[in-house]
mmCIF file of C-alpha atoms in Angstrom:
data_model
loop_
_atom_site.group_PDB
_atom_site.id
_atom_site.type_symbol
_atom_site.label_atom_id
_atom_site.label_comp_id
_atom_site.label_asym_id
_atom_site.label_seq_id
_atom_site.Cartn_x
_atom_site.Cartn_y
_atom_site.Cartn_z
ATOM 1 C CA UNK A 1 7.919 32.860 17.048
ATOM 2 C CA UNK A 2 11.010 35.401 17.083
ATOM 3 C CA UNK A 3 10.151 38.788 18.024
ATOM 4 C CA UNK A 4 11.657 40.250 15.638
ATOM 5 C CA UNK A 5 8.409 39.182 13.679
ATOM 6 C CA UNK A 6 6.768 41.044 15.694
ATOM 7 C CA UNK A 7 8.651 44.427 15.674
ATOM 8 C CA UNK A 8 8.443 44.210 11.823
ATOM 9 C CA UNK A 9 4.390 44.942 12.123
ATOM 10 C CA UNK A 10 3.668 41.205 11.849
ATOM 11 C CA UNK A 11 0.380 41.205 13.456
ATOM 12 C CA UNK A 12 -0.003 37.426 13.842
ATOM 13 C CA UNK A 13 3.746 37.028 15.287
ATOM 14 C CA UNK A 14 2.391 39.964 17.581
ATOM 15 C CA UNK A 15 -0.861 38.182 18.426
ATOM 16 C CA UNK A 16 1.445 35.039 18.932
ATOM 17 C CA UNK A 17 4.353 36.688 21.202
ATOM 18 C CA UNK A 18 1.530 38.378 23.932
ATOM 19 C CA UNK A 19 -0.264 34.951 23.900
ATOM 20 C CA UNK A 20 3.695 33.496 24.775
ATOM 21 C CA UNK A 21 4.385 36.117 26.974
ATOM 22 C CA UNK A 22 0.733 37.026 28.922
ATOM 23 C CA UNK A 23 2.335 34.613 31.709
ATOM 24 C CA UNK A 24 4.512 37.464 32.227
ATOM 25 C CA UNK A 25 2.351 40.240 32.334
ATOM 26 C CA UNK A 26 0.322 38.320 35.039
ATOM 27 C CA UNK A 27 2.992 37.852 37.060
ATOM 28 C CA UNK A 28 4.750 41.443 36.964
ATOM 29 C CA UNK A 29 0.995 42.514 37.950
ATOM 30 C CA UNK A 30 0.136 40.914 40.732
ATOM 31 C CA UNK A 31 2.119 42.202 43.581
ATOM 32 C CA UNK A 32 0.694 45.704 42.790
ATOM 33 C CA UNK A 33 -2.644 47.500 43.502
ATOM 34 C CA UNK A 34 -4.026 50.899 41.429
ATOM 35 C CA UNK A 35 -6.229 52.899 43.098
ATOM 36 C CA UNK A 36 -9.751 53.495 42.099
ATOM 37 C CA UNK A 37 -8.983 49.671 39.582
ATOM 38 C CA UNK A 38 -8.814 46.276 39.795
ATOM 39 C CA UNK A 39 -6.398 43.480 38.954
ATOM 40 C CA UNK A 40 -7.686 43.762 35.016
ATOM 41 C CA UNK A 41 -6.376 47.261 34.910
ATOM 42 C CA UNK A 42 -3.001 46.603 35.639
ATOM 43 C CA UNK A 43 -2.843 43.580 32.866
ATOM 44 C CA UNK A 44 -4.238 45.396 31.108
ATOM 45 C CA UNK A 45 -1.495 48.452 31.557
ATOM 46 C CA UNK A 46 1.233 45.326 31.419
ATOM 47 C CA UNK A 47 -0.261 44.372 28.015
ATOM 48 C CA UNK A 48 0.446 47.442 26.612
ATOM 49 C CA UNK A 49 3.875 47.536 28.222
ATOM 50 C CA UNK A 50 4.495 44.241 26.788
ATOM 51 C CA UNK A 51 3.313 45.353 23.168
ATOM 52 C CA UNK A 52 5.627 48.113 23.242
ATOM 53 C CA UNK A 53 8.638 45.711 24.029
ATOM 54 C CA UNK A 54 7.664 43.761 21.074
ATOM 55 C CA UNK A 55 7.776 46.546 19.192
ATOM 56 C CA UNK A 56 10.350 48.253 20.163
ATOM 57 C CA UNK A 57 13.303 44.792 20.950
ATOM 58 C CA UNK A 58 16.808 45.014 19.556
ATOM 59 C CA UNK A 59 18.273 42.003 20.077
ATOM 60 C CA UNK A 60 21.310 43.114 18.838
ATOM 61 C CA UNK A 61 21.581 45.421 22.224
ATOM 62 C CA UNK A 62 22.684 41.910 23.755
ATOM 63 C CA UNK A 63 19.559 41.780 26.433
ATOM 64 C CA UNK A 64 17.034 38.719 26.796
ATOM 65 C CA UNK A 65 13.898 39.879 25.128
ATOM 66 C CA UNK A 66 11.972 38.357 28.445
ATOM 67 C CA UNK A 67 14.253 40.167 30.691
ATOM 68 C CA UNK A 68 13.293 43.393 27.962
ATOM 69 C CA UNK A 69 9.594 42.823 28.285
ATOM 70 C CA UNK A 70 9.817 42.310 31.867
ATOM 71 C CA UNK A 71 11.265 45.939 32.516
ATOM 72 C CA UNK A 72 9.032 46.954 29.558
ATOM 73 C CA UNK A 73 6.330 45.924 31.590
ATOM 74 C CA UNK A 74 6.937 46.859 34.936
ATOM 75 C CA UNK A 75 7.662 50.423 33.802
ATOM 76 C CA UNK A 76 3.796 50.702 32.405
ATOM 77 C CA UNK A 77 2.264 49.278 35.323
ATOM 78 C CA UNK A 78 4.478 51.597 37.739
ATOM 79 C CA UNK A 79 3.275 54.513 35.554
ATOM 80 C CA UNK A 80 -0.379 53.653 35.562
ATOM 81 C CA UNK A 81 0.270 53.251 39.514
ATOM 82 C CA UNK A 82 1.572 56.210 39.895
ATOM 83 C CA UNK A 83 -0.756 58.552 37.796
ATOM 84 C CA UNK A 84 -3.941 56.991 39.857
ATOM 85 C CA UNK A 85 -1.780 57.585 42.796
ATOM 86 C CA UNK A 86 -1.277 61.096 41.623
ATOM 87 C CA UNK A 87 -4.632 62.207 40.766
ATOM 88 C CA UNK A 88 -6.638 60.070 43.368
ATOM 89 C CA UNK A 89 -7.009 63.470 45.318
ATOM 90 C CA UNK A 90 -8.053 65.649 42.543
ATOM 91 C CA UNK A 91 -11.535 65.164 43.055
ATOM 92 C CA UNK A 92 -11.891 65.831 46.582
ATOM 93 C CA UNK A 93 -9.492 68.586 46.332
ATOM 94 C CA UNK A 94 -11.264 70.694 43.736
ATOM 95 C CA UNK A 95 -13.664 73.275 44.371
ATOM 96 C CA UNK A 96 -17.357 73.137 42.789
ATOM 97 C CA UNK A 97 -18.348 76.631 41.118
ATOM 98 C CA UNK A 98 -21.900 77.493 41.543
ATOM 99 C CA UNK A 99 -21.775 79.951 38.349
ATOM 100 C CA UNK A 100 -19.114 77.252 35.943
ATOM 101 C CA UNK A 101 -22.494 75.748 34.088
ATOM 102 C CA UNK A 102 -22.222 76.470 30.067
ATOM 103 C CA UNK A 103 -19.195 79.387 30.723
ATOM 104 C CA UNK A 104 -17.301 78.520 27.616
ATOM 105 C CA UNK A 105 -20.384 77.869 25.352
ATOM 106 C CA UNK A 106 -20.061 74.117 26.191
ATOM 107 C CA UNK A 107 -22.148 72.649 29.022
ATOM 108 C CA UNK A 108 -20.461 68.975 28.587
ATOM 109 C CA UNK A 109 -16.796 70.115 29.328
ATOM 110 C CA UNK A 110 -18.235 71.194 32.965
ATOM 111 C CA UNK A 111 -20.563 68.682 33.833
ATOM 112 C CA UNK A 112 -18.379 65.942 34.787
ATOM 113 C CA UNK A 113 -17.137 67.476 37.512
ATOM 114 C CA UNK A 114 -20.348 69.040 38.633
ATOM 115 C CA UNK A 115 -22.028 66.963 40.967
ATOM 116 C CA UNK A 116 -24.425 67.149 44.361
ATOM 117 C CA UNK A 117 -22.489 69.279 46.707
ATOM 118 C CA UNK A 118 -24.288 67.961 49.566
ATOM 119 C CA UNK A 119 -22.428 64.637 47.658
ATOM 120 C CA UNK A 120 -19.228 66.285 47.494
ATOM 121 C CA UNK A 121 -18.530 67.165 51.039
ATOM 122 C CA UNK A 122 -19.843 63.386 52.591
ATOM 123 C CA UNK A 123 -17.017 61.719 49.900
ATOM 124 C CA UNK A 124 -14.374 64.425 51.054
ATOM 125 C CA UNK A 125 -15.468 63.141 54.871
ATOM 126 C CA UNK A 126 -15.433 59.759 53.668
ATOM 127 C CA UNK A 127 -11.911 60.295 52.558
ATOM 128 C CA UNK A 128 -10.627 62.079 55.749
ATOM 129 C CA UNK A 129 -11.740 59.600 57.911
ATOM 130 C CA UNK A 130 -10.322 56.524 55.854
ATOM 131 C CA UNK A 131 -6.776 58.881 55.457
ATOM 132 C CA UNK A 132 -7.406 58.701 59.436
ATOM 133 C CA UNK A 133 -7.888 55.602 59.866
ATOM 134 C CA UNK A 134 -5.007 54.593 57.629
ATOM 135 C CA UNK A 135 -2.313 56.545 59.340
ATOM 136 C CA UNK A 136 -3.413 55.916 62.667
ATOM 137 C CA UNK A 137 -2.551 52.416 62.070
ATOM 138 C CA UNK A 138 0.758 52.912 60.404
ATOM 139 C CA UNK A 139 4.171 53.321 62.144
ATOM 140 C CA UNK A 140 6.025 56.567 61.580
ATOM 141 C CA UNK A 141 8.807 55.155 59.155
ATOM 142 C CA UNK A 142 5.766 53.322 57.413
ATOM 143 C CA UNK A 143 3.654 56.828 57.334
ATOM 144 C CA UNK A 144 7.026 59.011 56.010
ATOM 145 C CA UNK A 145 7.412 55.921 52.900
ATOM 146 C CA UNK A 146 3.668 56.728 52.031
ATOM 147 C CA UNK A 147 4.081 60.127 51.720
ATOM 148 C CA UNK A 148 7.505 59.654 49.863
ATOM 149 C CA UNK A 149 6.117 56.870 47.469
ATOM 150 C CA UNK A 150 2.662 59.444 46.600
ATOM 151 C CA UNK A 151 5.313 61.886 45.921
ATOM 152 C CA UNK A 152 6.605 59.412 43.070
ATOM 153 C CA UNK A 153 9.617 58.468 44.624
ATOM 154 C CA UNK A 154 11.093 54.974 43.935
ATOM 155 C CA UNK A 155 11.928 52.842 46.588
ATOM 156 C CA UNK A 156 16.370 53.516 45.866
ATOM 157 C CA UNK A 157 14.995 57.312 46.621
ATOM 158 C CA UNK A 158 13.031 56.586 49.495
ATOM 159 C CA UNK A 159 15.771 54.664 50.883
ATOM 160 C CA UNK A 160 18.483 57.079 50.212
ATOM 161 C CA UNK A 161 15.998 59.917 51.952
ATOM 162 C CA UNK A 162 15.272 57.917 54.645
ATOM 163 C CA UNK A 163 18.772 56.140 55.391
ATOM 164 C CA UNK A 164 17.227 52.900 55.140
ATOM 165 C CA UNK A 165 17.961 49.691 53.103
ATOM 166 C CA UNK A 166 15.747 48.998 50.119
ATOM 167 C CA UNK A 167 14.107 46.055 51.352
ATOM 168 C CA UNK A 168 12.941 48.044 54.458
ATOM 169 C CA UNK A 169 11.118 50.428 52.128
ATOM 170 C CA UNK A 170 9.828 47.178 50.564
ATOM 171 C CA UNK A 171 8.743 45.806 53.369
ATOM 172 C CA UNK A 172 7.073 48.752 54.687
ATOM 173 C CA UNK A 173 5.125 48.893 51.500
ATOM 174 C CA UNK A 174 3.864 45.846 52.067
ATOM 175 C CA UNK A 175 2.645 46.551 55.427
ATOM 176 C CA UNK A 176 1.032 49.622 53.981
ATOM 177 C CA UNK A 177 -0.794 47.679 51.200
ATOM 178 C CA UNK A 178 -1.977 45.480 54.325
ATOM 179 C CA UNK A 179 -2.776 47.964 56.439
ATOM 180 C CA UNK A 180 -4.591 49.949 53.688
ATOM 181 C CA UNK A 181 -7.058 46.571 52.627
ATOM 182 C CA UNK A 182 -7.787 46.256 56.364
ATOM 183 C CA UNK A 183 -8.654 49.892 56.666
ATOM 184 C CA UNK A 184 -11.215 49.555 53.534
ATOM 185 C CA UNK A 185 -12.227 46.393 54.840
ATOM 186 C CA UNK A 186 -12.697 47.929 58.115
ATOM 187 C CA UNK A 187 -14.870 51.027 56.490
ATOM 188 C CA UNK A 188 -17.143 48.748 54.447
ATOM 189 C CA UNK A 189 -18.641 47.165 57.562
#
């Protein structure tokens, strides 16, 4: 199957190329983790990544369509990453208005984010004492790449900031991830 097939709207060659290429998205996936998701999201996220370099291949440009996909791919996941990682907070961090019920004529727009407050301030303790617990147990250069990567940063950035090679900031993100499942596992018991 050539993509091109599949960039013309060929839905079978499409159906075909994702079945070809699903190897792919699995294995961009895995060394990541999305807050608040599982595994599934992030295929998911590479699916669509990999339907949009499908769509959007020009082989005439002189790249490997796998090479394409793969950056096609990686780019959605890191997005999806990075929005969860952006509005994990957004929730504890807002403020529950005792007066916000039906305002605007339209009690449903509201309601999702009214909840329990007696609910609200146990999660927001929750959540202090796991951000606790999490940088008590990181180093200082692993603590400053946290902050830089929920600031969006890539790692070239971080390193550049921090005067540090690019594999350190790798490395020290994998420590965090580490760190971080040892923390939850930690909380759970």
């Amino acid at each position: 199957m050539d993509c091109r097939d599949g960039k013309k709207g060929n839905l079978a060659a499409e159906d075909a190329l994702v079945t070809e290429y699903a190897w792919l998205v699995r294995a961009c996936s895995r060394p990541y983790y999305l807050a608040g998701g599982d595994s599934e999201d992030l295929i998911q996220e590479g699916m669509l990544g990999l339907l949009s370099a499908i769509r959007t291949f020009n082989p005439e440009k002189g790249a490997k369509f796998t090479t394409y996909a793969e950056f096609c791919i990686r780019r959605r996941i890191y997005n999806a990453i990075k929005t969860a990682s952006a509005n994990k907070h957004t929730p504890l961090n807002s403020y529950i208005s005792l007066e916000s019920p039906g305002i605007h004529g339209d009690s449903t727009q509201n309601a999702a984010f009214l909840r329990d407050p007696e609910d609200f301030l146990i999660a927001r303790e929750q959540a202090g004492e796991i951000e606790k617990l999490l940088y008590g147990a990181l180093s200082r250069f692993e603590s400053c790449v946290l902050e830089l990567f929920f600031e969006g940063m890539s790692y070239k950035d971080m390193a550049l900031r921090l005067n540090k090679p690019n594999k350190s900031i790798d490395n020290a993100v994998q420590r965090i991830r580490k760190k971080l499942s040892q923390v939850f596992t930690q909380e759970r018991n």
